[in-house]
Amino acid sequence: VRLGTCAQKVKIDEQLGNVWVTGLGPDRCTPVEARADVLVMAVPAPEAAWLLHGVLPASVSQLLGQIEYDRRVALGLAFDGVVQAAVEHYFSESAEVTLDLEGEAPLGSR
């Protein structure tokens, strides 16, 4: 597991069955290279398509590149009974409260 590194290129060595990832270390200056048997990418689909260009079939890269994301954060909380009245008051019948991340006022949605 490599945390804090910035992958820049992915290459498959088909003869050895290895995956090679090159990029930058946590300081964003030091080059790093890692070999793996399996690669799990936790990046948005368009970035995965860019990193895996030439590795994945073109049709798969094209599909990945078309996936769009909404700018949302989901947060689930379990409240103690002590705050139940306050939670019911503020959320009322809302299943979701949407905050505009662009700096506008919070909006309630039902």
mmCIF file of C-alpha atoms in Angstrom:
data_model
loop_
_atom_site.group_PDB
_atom_site.id
_atom_site.type_symbol
_atom_site.label_atom_id
_atom_site.label_comp_id
_atom_site.label_asym_id
_atom_site.label_seq_id
_atom_site.Cartn_x
_atom_site.Cartn_y
_atom_site.Cartn_z
ATOM 1 C CA VAL A 1 0.000 0.000 0.000
ATOM 2 C CA ARG A 2 1.362 3.394 -0.995
ATOM 3 C CA LEU A 3 -0.302 6.400 0.605
ATOM 4 C CA GLY A 4 0.384 10.005 -0.275
ATOM 5 C CA THR A 5 1.962 9.255 -3.636
ATOM 6 C CA CYS A 6 0.801 10.784 -6.894
ATOM 7 C CA ALA A 7 0.600 8.187 -9.668
ATOM 8 C CA GLN A 8 1.560 9.562 -13.077
ATOM 9 C CA LYS A 9 1.909 6.479 -15.264
ATOM 10 C CA VAL A 10 0.749 2.860 -15.198
ATOM 11 C CA LYS A 11 2.380 0.155 -17.285
ATOM 12 C CA ILE A 12 1.778 -3.588 -17.486
ATOM 13 C CA ASP A 13 4.651 -6.001 -17.997
ATOM 14 C CA GLU A 14 2.753 -8.783 -19.741
ATOM 15 C CA GLN A 15 5.716 -11.178 -19.706
ATOM 16 C CA LEU A 16 6.059 -11.027 -15.926
ATOM 17 C CA GLY A 17 2.395 -10.267 -15.196
ATOM 18 C CA ASN A 18 3.311 -7.211 -13.109
ATOM 19 C CA VAL A 19 1.921 -3.722 -12.938
ATOM 20 C CA TRP A 20 4.386 -0.831 -12.662
ATOM 21 C CA VAL A 21 3.284 2.538 -11.330
ATOM 22 C CA THR A 22 5.520 5.590 -11.502
ATOM 23 C CA GLY A 23 4.848 8.971 -9.973
ATOM 24 C CA LEU A 24 5.849 11.349 -7.223
ATOM 25 C CA GLY A 25 6.257 10.787 -3.496
ATOM 26 C CA PRO A 26 4.392 12.654 -0.744
ATOM 27 C CA ASP A 27 6.701 15.669 -1.152
ATOM 28 C CA ARG A 28 5.582 15.863 -4.829
ATOM 29 C CA CYS A 29 9.246 16.096 -5.863
ATOM 30 C CA THR A 30 10.786 12.662 -5.294
ATOM 31 C CA PRO A 31 10.202 10.175 -8.139
ATOM 32 C CA VAL A 32 8.785 6.832 -7.010
ATOM 33 C CA GLU A 33 8.232 3.540 -8.792
ATOM 34 C CA ALA A 34 6.351 0.530 -7.484
ATOM 35 C CA ARG A 35 5.671 -2.959 -8.787
ATOM 36 C CA ALA A 36 2.474 -4.782 -7.932
ATOM 37 C CA ASP A 37 0.615 -7.932 -8.846
ATOM 38 C CA VAL A 38 -2.730 -6.132 -8.591
ATOM 39 C CA LEU A 39 -3.547 -2.441 -8.887
ATOM 40 C CA VAL A 40 -6.556 -0.896 -7.142
ATOM 41 C CA MET A 41 -7.110 2.721 -8.123
ATOM 42 C CA ALA A 42 -9.101 5.015 -5.868
ATOM 43 C CA VAL A 43 -9.340 8.033 -8.144
ATOM 44 C CA PRO A 44 -12.164 9.622 -10.132
ATOM 45 C CA ALA A 45 -12.942 7.711 -13.324
ATOM 46 C CA PRO A 46 -11.612 10.393 -15.742
ATOM 47 C CA GLU A 47 -8.248 10.354 -13.937
ATOM 48 C CA ALA A 48 -8.181 6.557 -14.067
ATOM 49 C CA ALA A 49 -8.857 6.748 -17.817
ATOM 50 C CA TRP A 50 -5.936 9.180 -18.203
ATOM 51 C CA LEU A 51 -3.565 7.068 -16.077
ATOM 52 C CA LEU A 52 -4.550 3.829 -17.805
ATOM 53 C CA HIS A 53 -4.459 5.203 -21.361
ATOM 54 C CA GLY A 54 -2.842 2.548 -23.513
ATOM 55 C CA VAL A 55 -3.362 -0.108 -20.830
ATOM 56 C CA LEU A 56 -7.138 -0.466 -21.030
ATOM 57 C CA PRO A 57 -9.036 -1.090 -24.259
ATOM 58 C CA ALA A 58 -9.963 2.226 -25.910
ATOM 59 C CA SER A 59 -13.688 1.555 -25.420
ATOM 60 C CA VAL A 60 -13.215 1.197 -21.645
ATOM 61 C CA SER A 61 -11.066 4.336 -21.423
ATOM 62 C CA GLN A 62 -13.710 6.246 -23.373
ATOM 63 C CA LEU A 63 -16.467 5.105 -21.005
ATOM 64 C CA LEU A 64 -14.400 6.009 -17.937
ATOM 65 C CA GLY A 65 -13.690 9.420 -19.391
ATOM 66 C CA GLN A 66 -17.415 10.134 -19.751
ATOM 67 C CA ILE A 67 -18.296 9.557 -16.092
ATOM 68 C CA GLU A 68 -19.116 12.807 -14.317
ATOM 69 C CA TYR A 69 -19.340 13.479 -10.597
ATOM 70 C CA ASP A 70 -21.564 15.800 -8.647
ATOM 71 C CA ARG A 71 -19.744 17.858 -6.035
ATOM 72 C CA ARG A 72 -21.312 16.351 -2.927
ATOM 73 C CA VAL A 73 -20.262 14.988 0.384
ATOM 74 C CA ALA A 74 -22.405 12.415 2.171
ATOM 75 C CA LEU A 75 -22.246 12.320 5.936
ATOM 76 C CA GLY A 76 -24.275 9.907 8.038
ATOM 77 C CA LEU A 77 -24.628 10.449 11.763
ATOM 78 C CA ALA A 78 -26.217 8.459 14.587
ATOM 79 C CA PHE A 79 -27.440 10.720 17.393
ATOM 80 C CA ASP A 80 -27.789 10.038 21.076
ATOM 81 C CA GLY A 81 -31.325 10.344 22.414
ATOM 82 C CA VAL A 82 -30.297 13.506 24.307
ATOM 83 C CA VAL A 83 -30.143 15.498 21.044
ATOM 84 C CA GLN A 84 -33.166 13.857 19.377
ATOM 85 C CA ALA A 85 -35.447 16.884 19.885
ATOM 86 C CA ALA A 86 -32.905 19.283 18.350
ATOM 87 C CA VAL A 87 -32.288 16.984 15.372
ATOM 88 C CA GLU A 88 -36.020 16.627 14.721
ATOM 89 C CA HIS A 89 -36.420 20.406 14.943
ATOM 90 C CA TYR A 90 -33.629 21.244 12.480
ATOM 91 C CA PHE A 91 -34.228 18.424 10.024
ATOM 92 C CA SER A 92 -38.012 18.326 10.392
ATOM 93 C CA GLU A 93 -39.250 16.094 7.560
ATOM 94 C CA SER A 94 -36.022 16.417 5.527
ATOM 95 C CA ALA A 95 -34.241 13.289 4.436
ATOM 96 C CA GLU A 96 -31.395 15.437 3.138
ATOM 97 C CA VAL A 97 -29.977 18.896 3.715
ATOM 98 C CA THR A 98 -27.972 20.240 0.800
ATOM 99 C CA LEU A 99 -25.172 22.733 1.350
ATOM 100 C CA ASP A 100 -24.036 24.736 -1.644
ATOM 101 C CA LEU A 101 -20.260 24.323 -1.673
ATOM 102 C CA GLU A 102 -19.852 27.416 -3.851
ATOM 103 C CA GLY A 103 -20.510 29.691 -0.873
ATOM 104 C CA GLU A 104 -24.276 30.211 -1.079
ATOM 105 C CA ALA A 105 -26.588 29.770 1.892
ATOM 106 C CA PRO A 106 -27.586 26.222 2.933
ATOM 107 C CA LEU A 107 -30.662 24.873 1.190
ATOM 108 C CA GLY A 108 -33.046 22.336 2.697
ATOM 109 C CA SER A 109 -34.469 19.703 0.368
ATOM 110 C CA ARG A 110 -37.195 17.222 1.071
#
